[in-house]
mmCIF file of C-alpha atoms and ligand atoms in Angstrom:
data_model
loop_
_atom_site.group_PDB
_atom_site.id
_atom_site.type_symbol
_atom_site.label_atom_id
_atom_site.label_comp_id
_atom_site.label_asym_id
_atom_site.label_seq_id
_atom_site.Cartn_x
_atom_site.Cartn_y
_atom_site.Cartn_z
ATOM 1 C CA UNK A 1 0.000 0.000 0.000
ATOM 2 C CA UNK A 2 2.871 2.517 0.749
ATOM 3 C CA UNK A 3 3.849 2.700 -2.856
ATOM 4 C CA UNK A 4 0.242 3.598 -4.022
ATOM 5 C CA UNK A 5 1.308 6.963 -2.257
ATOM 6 C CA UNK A 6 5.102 7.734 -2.996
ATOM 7 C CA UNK A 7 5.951 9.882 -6.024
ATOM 8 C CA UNK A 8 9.547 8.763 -5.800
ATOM 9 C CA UNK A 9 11.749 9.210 -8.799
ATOM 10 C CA UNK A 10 9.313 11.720 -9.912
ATOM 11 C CA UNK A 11 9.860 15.205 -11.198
ATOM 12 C CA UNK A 12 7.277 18.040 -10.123
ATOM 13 C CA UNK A 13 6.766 21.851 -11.620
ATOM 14 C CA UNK A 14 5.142 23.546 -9.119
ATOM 15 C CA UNK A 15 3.718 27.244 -9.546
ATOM 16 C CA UNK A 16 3.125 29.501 -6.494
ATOM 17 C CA UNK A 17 5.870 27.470 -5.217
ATOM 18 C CA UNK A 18 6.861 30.829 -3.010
ATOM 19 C CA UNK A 19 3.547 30.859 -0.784
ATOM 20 C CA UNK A 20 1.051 29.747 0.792
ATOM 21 C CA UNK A 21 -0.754 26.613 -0.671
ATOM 22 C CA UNK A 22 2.463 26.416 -3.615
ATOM 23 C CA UNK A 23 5.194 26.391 -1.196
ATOM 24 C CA UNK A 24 3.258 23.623 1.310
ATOM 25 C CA UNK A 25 2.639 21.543 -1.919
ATOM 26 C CA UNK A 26 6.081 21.578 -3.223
ATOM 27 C CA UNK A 27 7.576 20.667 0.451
ATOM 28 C CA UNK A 28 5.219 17.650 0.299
ATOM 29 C CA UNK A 29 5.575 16.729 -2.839
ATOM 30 C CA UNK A 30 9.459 16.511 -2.028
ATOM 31 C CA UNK A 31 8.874 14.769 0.769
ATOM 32 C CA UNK A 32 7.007 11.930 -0.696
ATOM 33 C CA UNK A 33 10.037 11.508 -3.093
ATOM 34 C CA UNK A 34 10.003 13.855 -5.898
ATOM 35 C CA UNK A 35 12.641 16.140 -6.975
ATOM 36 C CA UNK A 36 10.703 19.672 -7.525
ATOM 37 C CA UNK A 37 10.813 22.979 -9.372
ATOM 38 C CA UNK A 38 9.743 25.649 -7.406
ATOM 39 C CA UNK A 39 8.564 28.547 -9.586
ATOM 40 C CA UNK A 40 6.983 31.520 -8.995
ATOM 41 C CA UNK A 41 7.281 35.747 -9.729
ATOM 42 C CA UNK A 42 8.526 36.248 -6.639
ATOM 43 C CA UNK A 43 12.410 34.856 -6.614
ATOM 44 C CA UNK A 44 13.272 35.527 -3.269
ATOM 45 C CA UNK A 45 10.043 32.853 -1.963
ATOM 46 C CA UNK A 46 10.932 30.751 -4.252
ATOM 47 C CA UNK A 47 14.308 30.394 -3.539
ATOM 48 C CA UNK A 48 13.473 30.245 0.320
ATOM 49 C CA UNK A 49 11.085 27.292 -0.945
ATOM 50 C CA UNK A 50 13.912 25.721 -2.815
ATOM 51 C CA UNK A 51 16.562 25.737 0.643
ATOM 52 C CA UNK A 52 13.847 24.335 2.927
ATOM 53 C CA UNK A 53 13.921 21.028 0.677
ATOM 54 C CA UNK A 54 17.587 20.795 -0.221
ATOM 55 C CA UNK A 55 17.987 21.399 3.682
ATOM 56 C CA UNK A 56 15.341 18.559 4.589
ATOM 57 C CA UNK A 57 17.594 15.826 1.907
ATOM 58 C CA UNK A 58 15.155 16.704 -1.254
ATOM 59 C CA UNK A 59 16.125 17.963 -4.651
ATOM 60 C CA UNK A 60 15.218 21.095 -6.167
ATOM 61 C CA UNK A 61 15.678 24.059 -8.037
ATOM 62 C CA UNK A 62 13.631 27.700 -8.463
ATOM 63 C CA UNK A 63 13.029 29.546 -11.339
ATOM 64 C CA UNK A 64 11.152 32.696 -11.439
ATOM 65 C CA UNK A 65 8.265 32.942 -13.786
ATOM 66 C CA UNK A 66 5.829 34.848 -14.476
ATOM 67 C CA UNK A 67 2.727 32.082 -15.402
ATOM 68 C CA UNK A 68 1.061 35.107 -17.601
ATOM 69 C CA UNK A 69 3.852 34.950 -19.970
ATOM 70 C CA UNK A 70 3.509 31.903 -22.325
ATOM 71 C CA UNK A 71 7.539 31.704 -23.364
ATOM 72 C CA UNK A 72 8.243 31.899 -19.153
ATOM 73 C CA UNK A 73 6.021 28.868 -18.417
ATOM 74 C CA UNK A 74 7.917 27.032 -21.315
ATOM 75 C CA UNK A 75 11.541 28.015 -20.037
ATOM 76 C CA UNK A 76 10.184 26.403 -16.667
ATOM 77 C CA UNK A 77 9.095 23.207 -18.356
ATOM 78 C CA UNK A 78 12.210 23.037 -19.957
ATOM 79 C CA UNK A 79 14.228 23.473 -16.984
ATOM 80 C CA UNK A 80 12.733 20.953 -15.546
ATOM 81 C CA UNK A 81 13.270 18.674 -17.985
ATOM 82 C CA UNK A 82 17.052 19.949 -18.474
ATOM 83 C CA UNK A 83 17.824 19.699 -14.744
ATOM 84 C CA UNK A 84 15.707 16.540 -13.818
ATOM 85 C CA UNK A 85 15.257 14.612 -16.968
ATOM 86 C CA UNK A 86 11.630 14.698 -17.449
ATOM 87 C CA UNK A 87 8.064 16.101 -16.246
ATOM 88 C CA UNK A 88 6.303 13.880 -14.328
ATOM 89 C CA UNK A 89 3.973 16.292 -12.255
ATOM 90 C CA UNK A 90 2.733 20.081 -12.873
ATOM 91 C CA UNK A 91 0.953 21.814 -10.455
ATOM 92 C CA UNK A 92 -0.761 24.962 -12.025
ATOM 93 C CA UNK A 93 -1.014 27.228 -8.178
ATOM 94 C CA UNK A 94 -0.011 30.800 -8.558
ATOM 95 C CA UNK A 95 -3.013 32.501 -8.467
ATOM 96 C CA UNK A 96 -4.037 36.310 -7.626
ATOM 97 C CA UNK A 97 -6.812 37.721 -5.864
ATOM 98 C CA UNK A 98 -8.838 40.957 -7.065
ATOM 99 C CA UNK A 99 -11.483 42.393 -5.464
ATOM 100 C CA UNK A 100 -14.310 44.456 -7.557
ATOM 101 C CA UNK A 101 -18.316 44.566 -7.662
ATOM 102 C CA UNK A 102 -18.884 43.799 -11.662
ATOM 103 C CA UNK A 103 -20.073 47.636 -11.741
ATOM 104 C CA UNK A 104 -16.386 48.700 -10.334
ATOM 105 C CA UNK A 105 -14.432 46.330 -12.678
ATOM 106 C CA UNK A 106 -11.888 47.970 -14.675
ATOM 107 C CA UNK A 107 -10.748 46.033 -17.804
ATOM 108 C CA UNK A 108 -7.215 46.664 -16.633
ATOM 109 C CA UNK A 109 -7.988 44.362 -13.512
ATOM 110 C CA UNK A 110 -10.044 41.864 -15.667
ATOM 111 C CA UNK A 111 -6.952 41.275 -18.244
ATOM 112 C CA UNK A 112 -4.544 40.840 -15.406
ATOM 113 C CA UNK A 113 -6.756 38.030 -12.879
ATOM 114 C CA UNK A 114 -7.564 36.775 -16.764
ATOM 115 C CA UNK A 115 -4.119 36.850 -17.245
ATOM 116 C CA UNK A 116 -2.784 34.895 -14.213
ATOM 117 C CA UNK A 117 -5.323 33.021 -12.909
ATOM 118 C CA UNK A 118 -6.823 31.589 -16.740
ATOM 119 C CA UNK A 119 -4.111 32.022 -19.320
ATOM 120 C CA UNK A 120 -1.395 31.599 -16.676
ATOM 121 C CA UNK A 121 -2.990 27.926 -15.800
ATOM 122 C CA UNK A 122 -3.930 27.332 -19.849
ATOM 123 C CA UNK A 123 -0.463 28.011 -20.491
ATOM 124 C CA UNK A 124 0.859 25.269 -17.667
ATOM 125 C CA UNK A 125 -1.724 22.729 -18.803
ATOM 126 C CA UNK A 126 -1.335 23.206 -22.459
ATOM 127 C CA UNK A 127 2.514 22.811 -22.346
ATOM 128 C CA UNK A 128 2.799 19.993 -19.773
ATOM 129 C CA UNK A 129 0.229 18.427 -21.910
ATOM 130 C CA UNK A 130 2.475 18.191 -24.455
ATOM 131 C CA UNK A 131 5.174 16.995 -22.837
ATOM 132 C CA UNK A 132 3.472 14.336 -21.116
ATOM 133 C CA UNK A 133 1.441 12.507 -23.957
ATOM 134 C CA UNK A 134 5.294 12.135 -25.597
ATOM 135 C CA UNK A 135 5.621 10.019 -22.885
ATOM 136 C CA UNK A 136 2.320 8.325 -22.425
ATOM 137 C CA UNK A 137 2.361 9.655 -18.506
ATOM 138 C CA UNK A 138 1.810 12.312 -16.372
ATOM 139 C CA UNK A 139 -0.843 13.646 -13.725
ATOM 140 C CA UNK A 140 -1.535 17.877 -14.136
ATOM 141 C CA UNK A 141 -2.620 19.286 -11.278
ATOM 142 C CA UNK A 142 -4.779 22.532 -11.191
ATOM 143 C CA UNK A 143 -5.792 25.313 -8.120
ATOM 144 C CA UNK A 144 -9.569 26.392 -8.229
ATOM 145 C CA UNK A 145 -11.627 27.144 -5.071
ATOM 146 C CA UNK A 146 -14.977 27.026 -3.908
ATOM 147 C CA UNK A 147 -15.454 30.182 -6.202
ATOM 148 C CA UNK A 148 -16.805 27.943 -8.503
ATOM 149 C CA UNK A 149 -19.419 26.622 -6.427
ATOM 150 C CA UNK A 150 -20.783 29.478 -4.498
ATOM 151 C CA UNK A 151 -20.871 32.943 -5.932
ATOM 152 C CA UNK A 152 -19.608 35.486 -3.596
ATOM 153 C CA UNK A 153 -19.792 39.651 -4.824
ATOM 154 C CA UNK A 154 -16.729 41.153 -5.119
ATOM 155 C CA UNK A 155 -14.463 38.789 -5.898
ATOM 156 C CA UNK A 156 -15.990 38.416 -9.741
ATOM 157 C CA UNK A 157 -13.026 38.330 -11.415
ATOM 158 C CA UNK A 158 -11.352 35.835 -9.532
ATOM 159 C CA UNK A 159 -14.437 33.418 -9.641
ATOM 160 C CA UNK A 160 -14.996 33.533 -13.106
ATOM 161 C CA UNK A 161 -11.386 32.504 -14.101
ATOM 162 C CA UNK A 162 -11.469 29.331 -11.494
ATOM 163 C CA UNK A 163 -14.894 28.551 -13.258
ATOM 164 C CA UNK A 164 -13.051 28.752 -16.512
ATOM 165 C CA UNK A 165 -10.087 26.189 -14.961
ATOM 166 C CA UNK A 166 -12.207 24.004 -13.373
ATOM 167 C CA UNK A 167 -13.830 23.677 -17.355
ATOM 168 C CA UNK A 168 -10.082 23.549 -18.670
ATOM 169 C CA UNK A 169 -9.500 20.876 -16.195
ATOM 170 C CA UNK A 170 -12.164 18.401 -17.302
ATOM 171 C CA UNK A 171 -11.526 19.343 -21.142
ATOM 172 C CA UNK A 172 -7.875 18.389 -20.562
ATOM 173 C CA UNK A 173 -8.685 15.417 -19.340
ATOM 174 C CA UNK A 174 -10.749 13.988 -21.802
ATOM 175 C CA UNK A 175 -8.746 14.879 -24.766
ATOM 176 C CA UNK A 176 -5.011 13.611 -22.397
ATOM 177 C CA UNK A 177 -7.242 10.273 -21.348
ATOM 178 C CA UNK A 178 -5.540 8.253 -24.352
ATOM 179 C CA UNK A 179 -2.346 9.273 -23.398
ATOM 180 C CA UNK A 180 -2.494 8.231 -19.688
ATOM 181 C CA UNK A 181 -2.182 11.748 -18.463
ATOM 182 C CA UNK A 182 -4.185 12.179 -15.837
ATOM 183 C CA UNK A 183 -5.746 16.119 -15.391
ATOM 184 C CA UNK A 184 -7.735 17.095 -12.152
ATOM 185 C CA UNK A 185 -8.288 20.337 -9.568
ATOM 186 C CA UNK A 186 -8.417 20.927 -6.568
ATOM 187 C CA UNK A 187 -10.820 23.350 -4.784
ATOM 188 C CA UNK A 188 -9.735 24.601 -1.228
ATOM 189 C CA UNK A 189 -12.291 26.374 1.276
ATOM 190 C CA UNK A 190 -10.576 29.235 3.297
ATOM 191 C CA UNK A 191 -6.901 28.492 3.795
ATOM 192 C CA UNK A 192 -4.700 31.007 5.738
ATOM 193 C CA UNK A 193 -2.183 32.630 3.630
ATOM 194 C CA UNK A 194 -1.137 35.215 2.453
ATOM 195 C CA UNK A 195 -3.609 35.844 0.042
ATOM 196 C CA UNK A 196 -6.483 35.566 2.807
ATOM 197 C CA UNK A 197 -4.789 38.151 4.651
ATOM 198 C CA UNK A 198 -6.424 41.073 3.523
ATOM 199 C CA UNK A 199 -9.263 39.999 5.837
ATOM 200 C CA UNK A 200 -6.953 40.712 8.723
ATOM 201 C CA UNK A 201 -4.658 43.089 7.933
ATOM 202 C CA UNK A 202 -4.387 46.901 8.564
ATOM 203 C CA UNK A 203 -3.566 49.270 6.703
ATOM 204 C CA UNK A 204 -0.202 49.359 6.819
ATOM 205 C CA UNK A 205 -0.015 46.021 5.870
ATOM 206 C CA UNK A 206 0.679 44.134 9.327
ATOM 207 C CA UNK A 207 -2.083 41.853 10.405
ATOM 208 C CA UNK A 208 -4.410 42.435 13.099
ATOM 209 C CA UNK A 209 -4.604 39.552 15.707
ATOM 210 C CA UNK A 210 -7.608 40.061 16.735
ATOM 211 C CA UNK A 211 -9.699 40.782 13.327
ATOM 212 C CA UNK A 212 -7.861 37.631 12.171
ATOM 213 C CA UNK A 213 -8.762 35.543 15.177
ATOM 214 C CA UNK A 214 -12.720 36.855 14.240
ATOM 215 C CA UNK A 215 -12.198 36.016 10.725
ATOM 216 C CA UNK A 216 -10.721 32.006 10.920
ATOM 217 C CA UNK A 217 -13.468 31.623 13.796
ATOM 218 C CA UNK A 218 -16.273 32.560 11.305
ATOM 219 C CA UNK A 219 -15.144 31.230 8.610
ATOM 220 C CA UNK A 220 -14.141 28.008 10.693
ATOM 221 C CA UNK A 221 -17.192 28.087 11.536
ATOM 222 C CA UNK A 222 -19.216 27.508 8.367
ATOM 223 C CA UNK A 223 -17.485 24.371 7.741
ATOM 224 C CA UNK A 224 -18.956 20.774 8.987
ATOM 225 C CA UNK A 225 -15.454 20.406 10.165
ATOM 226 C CA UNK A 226 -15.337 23.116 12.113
ATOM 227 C CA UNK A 227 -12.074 25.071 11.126
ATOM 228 C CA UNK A 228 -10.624 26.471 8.522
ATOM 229 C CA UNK A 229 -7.956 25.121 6.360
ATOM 230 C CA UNK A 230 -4.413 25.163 6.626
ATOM 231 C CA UNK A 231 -1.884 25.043 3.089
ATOM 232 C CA UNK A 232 -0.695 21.447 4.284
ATOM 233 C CA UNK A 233 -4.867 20.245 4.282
ATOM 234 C CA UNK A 234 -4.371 21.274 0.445
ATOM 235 C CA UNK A 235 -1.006 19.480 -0.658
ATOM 236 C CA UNK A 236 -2.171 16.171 0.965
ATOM 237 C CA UNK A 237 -4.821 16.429 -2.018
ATOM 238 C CA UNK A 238 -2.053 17.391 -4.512
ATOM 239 C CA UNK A 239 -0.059 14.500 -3.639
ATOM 240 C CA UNK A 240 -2.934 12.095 -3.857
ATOM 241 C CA UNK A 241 -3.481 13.441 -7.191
ATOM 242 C CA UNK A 242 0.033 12.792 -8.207
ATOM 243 C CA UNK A 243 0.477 9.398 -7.100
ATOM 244 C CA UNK A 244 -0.580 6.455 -8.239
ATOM 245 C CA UNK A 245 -3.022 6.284 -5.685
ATOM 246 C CA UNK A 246 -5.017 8.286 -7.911
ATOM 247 C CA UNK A 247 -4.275 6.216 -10.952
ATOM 248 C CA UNK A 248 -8.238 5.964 -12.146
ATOM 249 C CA UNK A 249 -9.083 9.553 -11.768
ATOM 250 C CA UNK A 250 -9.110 12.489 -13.936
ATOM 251 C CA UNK A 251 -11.449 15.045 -14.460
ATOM 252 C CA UNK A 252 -12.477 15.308 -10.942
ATOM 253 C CA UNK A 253 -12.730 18.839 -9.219
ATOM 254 C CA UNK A 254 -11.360 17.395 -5.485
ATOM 255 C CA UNK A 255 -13.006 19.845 -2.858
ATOM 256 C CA UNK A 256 -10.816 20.097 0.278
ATOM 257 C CA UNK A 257 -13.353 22.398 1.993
ATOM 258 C CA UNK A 258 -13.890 20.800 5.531
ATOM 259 C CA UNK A 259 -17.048 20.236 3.886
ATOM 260 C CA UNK A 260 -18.466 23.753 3.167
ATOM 261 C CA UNK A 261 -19.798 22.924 -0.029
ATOM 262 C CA UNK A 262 -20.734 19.383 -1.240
ATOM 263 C CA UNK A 263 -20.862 18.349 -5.030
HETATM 264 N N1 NAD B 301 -5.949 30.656 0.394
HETATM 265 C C1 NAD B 301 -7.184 30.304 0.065
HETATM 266 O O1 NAD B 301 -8.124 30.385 0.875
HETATM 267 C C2 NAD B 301 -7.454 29.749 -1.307
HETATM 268 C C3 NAD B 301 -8.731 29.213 -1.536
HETATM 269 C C4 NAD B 301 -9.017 28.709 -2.781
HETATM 270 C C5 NAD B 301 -8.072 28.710 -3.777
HETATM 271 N N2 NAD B 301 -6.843 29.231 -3.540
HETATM 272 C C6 NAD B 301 -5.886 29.207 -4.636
HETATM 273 O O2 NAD B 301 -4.710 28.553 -4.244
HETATM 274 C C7 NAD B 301 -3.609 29.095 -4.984
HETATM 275 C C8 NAD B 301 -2.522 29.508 -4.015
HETATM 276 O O3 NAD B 301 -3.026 30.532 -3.206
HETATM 277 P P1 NAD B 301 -2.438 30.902 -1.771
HETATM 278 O O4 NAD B 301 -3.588 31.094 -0.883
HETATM 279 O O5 NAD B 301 -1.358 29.969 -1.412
HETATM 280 O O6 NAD B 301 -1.887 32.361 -2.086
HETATM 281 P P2 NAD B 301 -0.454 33.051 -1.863
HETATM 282 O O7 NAD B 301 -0.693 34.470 -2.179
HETATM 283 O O8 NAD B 301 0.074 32.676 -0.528
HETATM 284 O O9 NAD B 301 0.458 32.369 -2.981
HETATM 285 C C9 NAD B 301 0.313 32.653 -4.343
HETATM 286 C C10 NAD B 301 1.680 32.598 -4.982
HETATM 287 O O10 NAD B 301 1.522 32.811 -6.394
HETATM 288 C C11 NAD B 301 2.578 33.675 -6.817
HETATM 289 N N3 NAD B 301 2.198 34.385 -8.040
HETATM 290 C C12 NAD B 301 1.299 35.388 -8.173
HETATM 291 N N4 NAD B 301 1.268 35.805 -9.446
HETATM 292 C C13 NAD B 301 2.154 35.054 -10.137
HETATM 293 C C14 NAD B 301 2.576 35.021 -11.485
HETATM 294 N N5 NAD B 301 2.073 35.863 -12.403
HETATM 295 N N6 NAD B 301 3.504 34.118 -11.851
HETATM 296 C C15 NAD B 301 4.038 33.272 -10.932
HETATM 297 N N7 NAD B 301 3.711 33.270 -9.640
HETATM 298 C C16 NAD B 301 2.761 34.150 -9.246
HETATM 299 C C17 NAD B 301 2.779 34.628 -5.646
HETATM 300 O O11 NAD B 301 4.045 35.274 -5.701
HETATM 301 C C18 NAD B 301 2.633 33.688 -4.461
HETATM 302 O O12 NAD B 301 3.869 33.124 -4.085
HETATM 303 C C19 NAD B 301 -4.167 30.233 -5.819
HETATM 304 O O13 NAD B 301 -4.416 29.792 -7.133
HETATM 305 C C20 NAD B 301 -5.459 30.561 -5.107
HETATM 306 O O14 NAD B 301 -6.395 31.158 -5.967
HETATM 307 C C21 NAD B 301 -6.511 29.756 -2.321
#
């Protein structure tokens, strides 16, 4: 049974890699055996990422990318492949929030959620794709939320672009079926990171104890489970989705949620 979850000898591209839900996945990921690529736009996390496996025995490099730029997300896949031989596992993460009623929306912030949190992911998918049915293998891992189950106002933009990945998702995966590469998502309730911060923080930027202990106590509370999530809740997910564990399923939107919402 203890093989069904290893992804040893694997080789991982992980995106977000420098926060957050990114950096927890790529530490597990390493830790169940794979050698990873930590990318993200912001070099310093991912580097900081990168040290925290090579200092706990794993192997890995970062690379900093920006995922809305179609020739960096290639030079990532590449340097995985250069540096580690092959692409086993690509975990589509970095992801940016924007908050606007539809009324406020400027087409400036449209284009760049659009940008990061769609084309950014399309990009990842489309090139690991690729890749992978060469080889006849692969599992492609995607970041949505529970955006795509319950509308919430203000945070259009955001929700329409995980609705749009979730649709990628199963797409992918019906058209990579025949060549064993497996394509799924995962949606995560309220995680604390640093994108969920801006429920807690003031305005200079440092968080407020006490707004954020009111904030994961509510939102805890809306949860069957009682709490809200932490970025280690979501990589157990991404791991099972690597493995071969989850060797029979594709398509599937995995909702790690504490049970908020139930599909
Ligand atoms: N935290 C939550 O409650 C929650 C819930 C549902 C879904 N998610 C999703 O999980 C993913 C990770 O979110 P998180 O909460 O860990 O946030 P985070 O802000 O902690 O991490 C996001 C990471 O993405 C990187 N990034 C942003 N733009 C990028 C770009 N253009 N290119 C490369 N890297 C870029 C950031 O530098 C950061 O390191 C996101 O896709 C997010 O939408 C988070």
């Amino acid at each position: 049974m203890n093989d069904l979850f290893t992804v040893s000898n694997q080789v991982a591209v992980v995106t977000g890699a420098g926060s957050g839900i990114g950096r927890a996945s790529a530490l597990a990921l390493s830790q169940s055996g794979a050698s990873v690529v930590c990318g993200d736009i912001d070099t310093r996390n991912a580097e900081i990422t990168k040290s925290l496996i090579v200092d706990g025995g794993g192997r890995a490099l970062s690379v900093s990318v920006d995922v809305s730029k179609r020739e960096q997300v290639g030079a990532l896949i590449d340097m995985a492949i250069e540096e580690f031989g092959t692409l086993d596992i690509m975990c589509n993460i970095a992801g940016i929030m924007h908050q606007s009623t539809v009324l406020e929306t400027q087409d400036s912030d449209l284009d760049r959620v659009l940008d990061v949190n769609l084309k950014g992911v399309f990009y990842g998918c489309q090139i690991a794709a690729s890749e992978m049915s060469k080889r006849r293998s692969g599992s492609i891992i995607n970041m949505v939320s529970s955006a795509i189950d319950a509308p919430a106002p203000g945070i259009v933009c955001y929700a329409m672009a995980k609705a749009a990945v979730a649709q990628l998702t199963k797409t992918l995966a019906i058209e990579m079926g025949k060549y064993n590469v497996r394509v799924n998502a995962v949606a995560p309730g309220f995680v604390v990171t640093a994108m969920t911060s801006r429920h807690f923080q003031l305005d200079d930027g440092s968080v407020d104890p006490e707004r954020r202990e009111a904030v994961v106590t509510s939102m805890g509370k809306m949860a069957p489970l009682r709490r809200v999530g932490e970025p280690e809740d979501i990589a157990g997910a991404v791991v099972y989705l690597a493995s071969n564990a989850a060797s029979f399923v594709t398509g599937q939107i995995i909702r790690v949620n504490g049970g908020v919402s139930m599909q």
